[in-house]
Short mmCIF file of C-alpha atoms and ligand atoms in Angstrom, two decimals:
data_model
loop_
_atom_site.label_atom_id
_atom_site.label_comp_id
_atom_site.label_asym_id
_atom_site.label_seq_id
_atom_site.Cartn_x
_atom_site.Cartn_y
_atom_site.Cartn_z
CA MET A 239 75.16 128.55 92.33
CA VAL A 240 74.25 128.60 88.67
CA ALA A 241 76.77 130.61 86.80
CA ASP A 242 76.64 131.83 83.23
CA TYR A 243 79.72 132.21 80.90
CA CYS A 244 80.06 135.79 81.84
CA SER A 245 80.33 135.24 85.62
CA VAL A 246 82.65 132.31 85.19
CA SER A 247 84.94 134.49 83.13
CA SER A 248 84.88 137.44 85.52
CA LEU A 249 85.25 135.06 88.60
CA SER A 250 88.16 133.22 87.06
CA HIS A 251 89.95 136.45 86.08
CA SER A 252 89.32 138.42 89.29
CA LEU A 253 89.82 135.81 92.06
CA ILE A 254 93.21 134.61 93.32
CA VAL A 255 91.93 131.20 94.02
CA PRO A 256 91.16 128.66 91.17
CA VAL A 257 87.75 128.57 89.85
CA SER A 258 86.34 125.18 88.62
CA VAL A 259 83.06 124.15 87.23
CA LYS A 260 81.13 120.93 87.67
CA LEU A 261 78.84 119.87 84.83
CA ARG A 262 76.29 117.40 83.99
CA LEU A 263 75.85 116.07 80.50
CA CYS A 264 73.98 118.43 78.16
CA GLN A 265 71.22 117.32 75.90
CA PRO A 266 72.11 116.46 73.12
CA VAL A 267 75.24 115.07 74.60
CA GLU A 268 77.58 116.64 71.97
CA LYS A 269 76.85 120.07 73.44
CA THR A 270 78.75 118.98 76.62
CA SER A 271 82.23 119.38 74.99
CA VAL A 272 81.13 122.72 73.31
CA LEU A 273 80.11 123.99 76.72
CA ALA A 274 83.24 122.73 78.36
CA GLN A 275 85.46 124.23 75.79
CA ARG A 276 83.89 127.62 76.21
CA LEU A 277 84.31 127.41 80.00
CA GLU A 278 87.87 126.40 79.42
CA ALA A 279 88.40 129.59 77.25
CA ASP A 280 86.73 131.59 80.04
CA GLY A 281 89.57 130.57 82.38
CA VAL A 282 88.35 127.70 84.58
CA SER A 283 91.17 125.81 86.18
CA TRP A 284 89.50 122.38 85.89
CA ILE A 285 86.21 120.79 84.99
CA THR A 286 84.31 118.03 86.74
CA LEU A 287 81.90 115.98 84.72
CA HIS A 288 79.15 114.03 86.48
CA ALA A 289 78.35 112.05 83.36
CA ARG A 290 74.59 111.91 83.73
CA THR A 291 71.97 114.29 82.53
CA VAL A 292 70.06 116.54 84.89
CA SER A 293 66.92 114.41 84.36
CA ALA A 294 68.71 111.20 85.48
CA ARG A 295 68.22 111.34 89.29
CA ARG A 296 71.61 110.06 90.66
CA ARG A 297 72.18 106.33 90.27
CA ARG A 298 68.61 105.36 90.23
CA ASN A 299 68.45 106.20 86.47
CA GLY A 300 71.34 104.07 85.64
CA PRO A 301 75.10 104.39 85.49
CA ALA A 302 77.02 107.56 84.59
CA ASP A 303 78.29 107.41 80.91
CA LEU A 304 82.05 107.47 81.59
CA SER A 305 82.80 107.41 77.87
CA GLN A 306 81.74 111.15 77.95
CA VAL A 307 84.37 111.78 80.56
CA LYS A 308 87.00 110.08 78.33
CA ALA A 309 85.86 112.17 75.41
CA LEU A 310 86.10 115.34 77.37
CA LYS A 311 89.52 114.47 78.67
CA GLU A 312 90.67 114.09 75.00
CA THR A 313 89.20 117.52 74.19
CA LEU A 314 90.34 119.75 77.02
CA ARG A 315 93.69 121.06 78.14
CA VAL A 316 92.54 121.82 81.73
CA PRO A 317 92.37 118.82 84.07
CA VAL A 318 89.15 116.78 84.06
CA ILE A 319 87.70 115.19 87.12
CA SER A 320 85.43 112.12 86.56
CA ASN A 321 82.35 111.74 88.64
CA GLY A 322 79.94 108.92 88.85
CA ASN A 323 79.71 105.10 89.31
CA VAL A 324 82.18 104.72 92.22
CA ARG A 325 80.77 102.19 94.86
CA GLU A 326 84.06 100.71 96.03
CA TRP A 327 87.85 101.30 96.06
CA SER A 328 88.51 99.21 92.88
CA ASP A 329 85.99 101.38 90.93
CA ILE A 330 88.30 104.41 91.47
CA GLN A 331 91.27 102.76 89.79
CA SER A 332 89.05 101.43 86.88
CA ASN A 333 87.57 104.87 86.49
CA PHE A 334 90.98 106.39 86.14
CA ASP A 335 92.06 103.68 83.77
CA TYR A 336 89.07 104.02 81.45
CA THR A 337 88.63 107.70 81.31
CA GLY A 338 92.25 108.93 81.65
CA ALA A 339 90.84 111.65 83.95
CA ASP A 340 93.00 113.72 86.29
CA GLY A 341 90.91 112.94 89.35
CA VAL A 342 87.79 111.13 90.53
CA MET A 343 84.99 112.65 92.53
CA VAL A 344 82.85 110.51 94.77
CA GLY A 345 79.44 111.50 95.96
CA GLU A 346 76.82 109.17 97.21
CA THR A 347 78.99 106.36 98.28
CA LEU A 348 80.80 108.53 100.80
CA LEU A 349 77.61 108.79 102.74
CA GLY A 350 77.80 104.99 103.37
CA ASN A 351 81.63 104.65 103.49
CA PRO A 352 83.51 107.88 104.28
CA CYS A 353 86.72 105.80 104.25
CA ILE A 354 86.59 104.81 100.58
CA PHE A 355 89.69 106.84 99.67
CA SER A 356 91.67 104.94 102.19
CA GLY A 357 90.63 101.72 100.51
CA THR A 358 88.97 100.42 103.55
CA VAL A 359 85.36 99.60 104.54
CA PRO A 360 84.87 100.44 108.27
CA ASP A 361 82.70 98.54 110.73
CA PRO A 362 79.33 100.36 110.41
CA VAL A 363 78.90 100.71 114.19
CA ASP A 364 82.51 101.87 114.69
CA ILE A 365 82.13 104.59 112.03
CA SER A 366 78.86 105.65 113.45
CA LEU A 367 80.25 105.92 116.92
CA GLU A 368 83.19 107.94 115.57
CA TYR A 369 80.80 110.25 113.61
CA LEU A 370 78.65 110.79 116.83
CA GLN A 371 81.81 111.73 118.70
CA HIS A 372 82.59 114.41 115.96
CA CYS A 373 78.99 115.65 116.35
CA ARG A 374 79.65 116.14 120.16
CA ASP A 375 82.95 117.80 119.53
CA TYR A 376 81.59 120.11 116.95
CA PRO A 377 77.99 120.99 118.35
CA GLY A 378 75.79 122.74 115.96
CA THR A 379 77.41 121.57 112.87
CA ALA A 380 74.70 119.10 111.94
CA THR A 381 70.98 119.17 113.08
CA PHE A 382 69.75 115.95 114.79
CA PRO A 383 67.71 114.90 111.72
CA THR A 384 70.81 115.29 109.64
CA ILE A 385 72.72 113.16 112.21
CA GLN A 386 70.06 110.50 112.08
CA THR A 387 70.23 110.46 108.31
CA HIS A 388 74.01 110.02 108.34
CA ILE A 389 73.77 107.15 110.83
CA ARG A 390 71.21 105.50 108.59
CA HIS A 391 73.47 105.71 105.69
CA PHE A 392 76.44 104.19 107.62
CA ILE A 393 74.26 101.17 108.62
CA ASP A 394 72.35 100.96 105.32
CA PHE A 395 75.57 100.72 103.38
CA GLN A 396 76.51 97.38 104.79
CA CYS A 397 73.35 96.07 106.49
CA GLY A 398 70.50 97.53 104.35
CA ARG A 399 69.43 93.92 103.34
CA LYS A 400 69.55 92.44 106.81
CA PRO A 401 66.24 91.36 108.25
CA TRP A 402 66.59 93.65 111.14
CA TYR A 403 67.15 96.74 109.00
CA GLN A 404 63.58 98.05 109.33
CA LYS A 405 63.67 97.63 113.15
CA PHE A 406 66.91 99.65 113.07
CA ARG A 407 65.08 102.44 110.95
CA ALA A 408 62.15 102.47 113.53
CA ALA A 409 64.68 102.56 116.54
CA LEU A 410 66.78 105.33 114.95
CA GLY A 411 63.57 107.36 114.28
CA SER A 412 62.54 107.16 117.93
CA CYS A 413 65.87 108.46 119.22
CA CYS A 414 65.77 112.03 120.76
CA ASP A 415 69.45 112.86 120.81
CA VAL A 416 72.97 111.72 120.09
CA ASP A 417 73.18 109.80 123.39
CA ASP A 418 70.03 107.80 122.45
CA VAL A 419 71.47 106.99 119.11
CA GLU A 420 74.78 105.90 120.63
CA GLN A 421 73.06 103.60 123.11
CA MET A 422 70.81 102.10 120.50
CA LEU A 423 73.88 101.35 118.32
CA ARG A 424 75.88 99.85 121.21
CA THR A 425 73.03 97.62 122.35
CA LYS A 426 70.32 96.90 119.86
CA VAL A 427 72.28 97.04 116.61
CA GLU A 428 75.09 95.07 118.08
CA ARG A 429 72.58 92.41 119.30
CA TRP A 430 70.94 92.18 115.92
CA ARG A 431 74.34 91.81 114.32
CA GLY A 432 74.89 88.89 116.70
CA ARG A 433 77.64 90.70 118.59
CA PRO A 434 78.05 91.44 122.20
CA PHE A 435 76.85 94.67 123.72
CA ARG A 436 79.41 97.40 123.82
CA SER A 437 79.60 99.32 127.06
CA ASP A 438 83.13 100.71 126.93
CA ASN A 439 82.09 104.38 126.92
CA GLY A 440 80.72 104.27 130.44
CA LEU A 441 77.05 103.96 129.23
CA GLU A 442 75.20 101.03 130.75
CA ALA A 443 74.49 98.39 128.27
CA HIS A 444 70.84 97.67 128.73
CA GLU A 445 67.79 97.66 126.49
CA ASP A 446 65.31 100.13 128.05
CA VAL A 447 66.48 102.84 125.57
CA GLN A 448 63.83 105.06 124.03
CA ALA A 449 64.71 104.16 120.60
CA GLY A 450 63.60 105.52 117.37
CA GLY A 451 64.82 108.19 113.00
CA THR A 452 70.31 113.28 105.04
CA ASP A 453 73.23 115.48 103.09
CA ASN A 454 76.05 116.58 100.65
CA VAL A 455 79.54 115.15 100.80
CA ASP A 456 81.80 115.05 97.82
CA LEU A 457 85.46 114.35 97.85
CA THR A 458 87.95 114.16 95.01
CA LEU A 459 90.99 111.97 94.67
CA LEU A 460 93.57 113.33 92.40
CA GLY A 461 95.47 111.07 90.14
C1 LIG B 670 73.21 113.80 99.00
C2 LIG B 670 73.70 114.37 97.76
C3 LIG B 670 73.63 115.80 97.65
C4 LIG B 670 74.06 116.36 96.39
N1 LIG B 670 74.07 117.72 96.32
C5 LIG B 670 74.66 118.19 95.14
C6 LIG B 670 74.64 119.59 94.93
O1 LIG B 670 74.25 120.37 95.81
N2 LIG B 670 75.14 120.07 93.88
C7 LIG B 670 75.76 119.21 92.91
O2 LIG B 670 76.18 119.74 91.87
N3 LIG B 670 75.73 117.87 92.95
C8 LIG B 670 75.10 117.39 94.12
N4 LIG B 670 75.17 116.09 94.31
C9 LIG B 670 75.63 115.18 93.16
C10 LIG B 670 76.98 114.71 93.47
O3 LIG B 670 77.91 115.78 93.67
C11 LIG B 670 77.53 113.75 92.45
O4 LIG B 670 77.64 114.54 91.21
C12 LIG B 670 76.50 112.73 92.19
O5 LIG B 670 76.06 112.10 93.33
C13 LIG B 670 77.19 111.56 91.28
O6 LIG B 670 78.37 111.02 91.93
P1 LIG B 670 78.23 109.70 92.70
O7 LIG B 670 77.74 108.58 91.56
O8 LIG B 670 79.62 109.37 93.18
O9 LIG B 670 77.15 109.85 93.78
C14 LIG B 670 74.60 115.53 95.37
C15 LIG B 670 74.73 114.15 95.73
C16 LIG B 670 74.24 113.53 96.89
C17 LIG B 670 74.31 112.12 97.08
#
């Protein structure tokens, strides 16, 4: 939702739950703190800054400018959440140390490693199989194309540069349902990784599978 000052003010004064706002950098960048101070005066409970401009498409256009988060933290009284540049666990602590922010939000990296806030990197097949089980337990939560996209992210995160990665993409794209994806992971992907087939879920581990195959996850760690 795009909210103007007026609706932020009325929301924050009429709702019993806290209202927060997530911002990107303004252009020119100095306007960011002006906007944030107006929002603070309008009653927001905290402000998250993704320190890139709208025109910078995620990380492809370079790193977030965390100096702007630091500057905002020094300007505001409400808590400031820092967003951008976290790829691994150690980035979270260095983000806190540098910006002095009250929390760190992670976006894109969670697609590949949903365990980042526990400081671990799961085995990509293990986490994929766990995710597929959630899809079965909560049917209808994600469409099959979305499931394929999430599986792609889990494998891409650690194996995107492996020579077999394109074969995996093709195999995922040919899958028709969750069972297909599971069997493809247990057989083909494990073989490409040089590991034994996994058949411990009762599926037969053989290769005649019909193989073949996006997204918004954000989590915030409070300091
Ligand atoms: C798949 C995806 C979907 C996103 N959708 C939204 C969105 O709907 N609204 C929004 O404000 N930011 C969205 N973002 C941006 C993230 O919230 C976050 O600000 C951005 O990815 C920078 O953080 P990161 O460097 O940790 O990825 C999205 C990011 C990703 C990766």
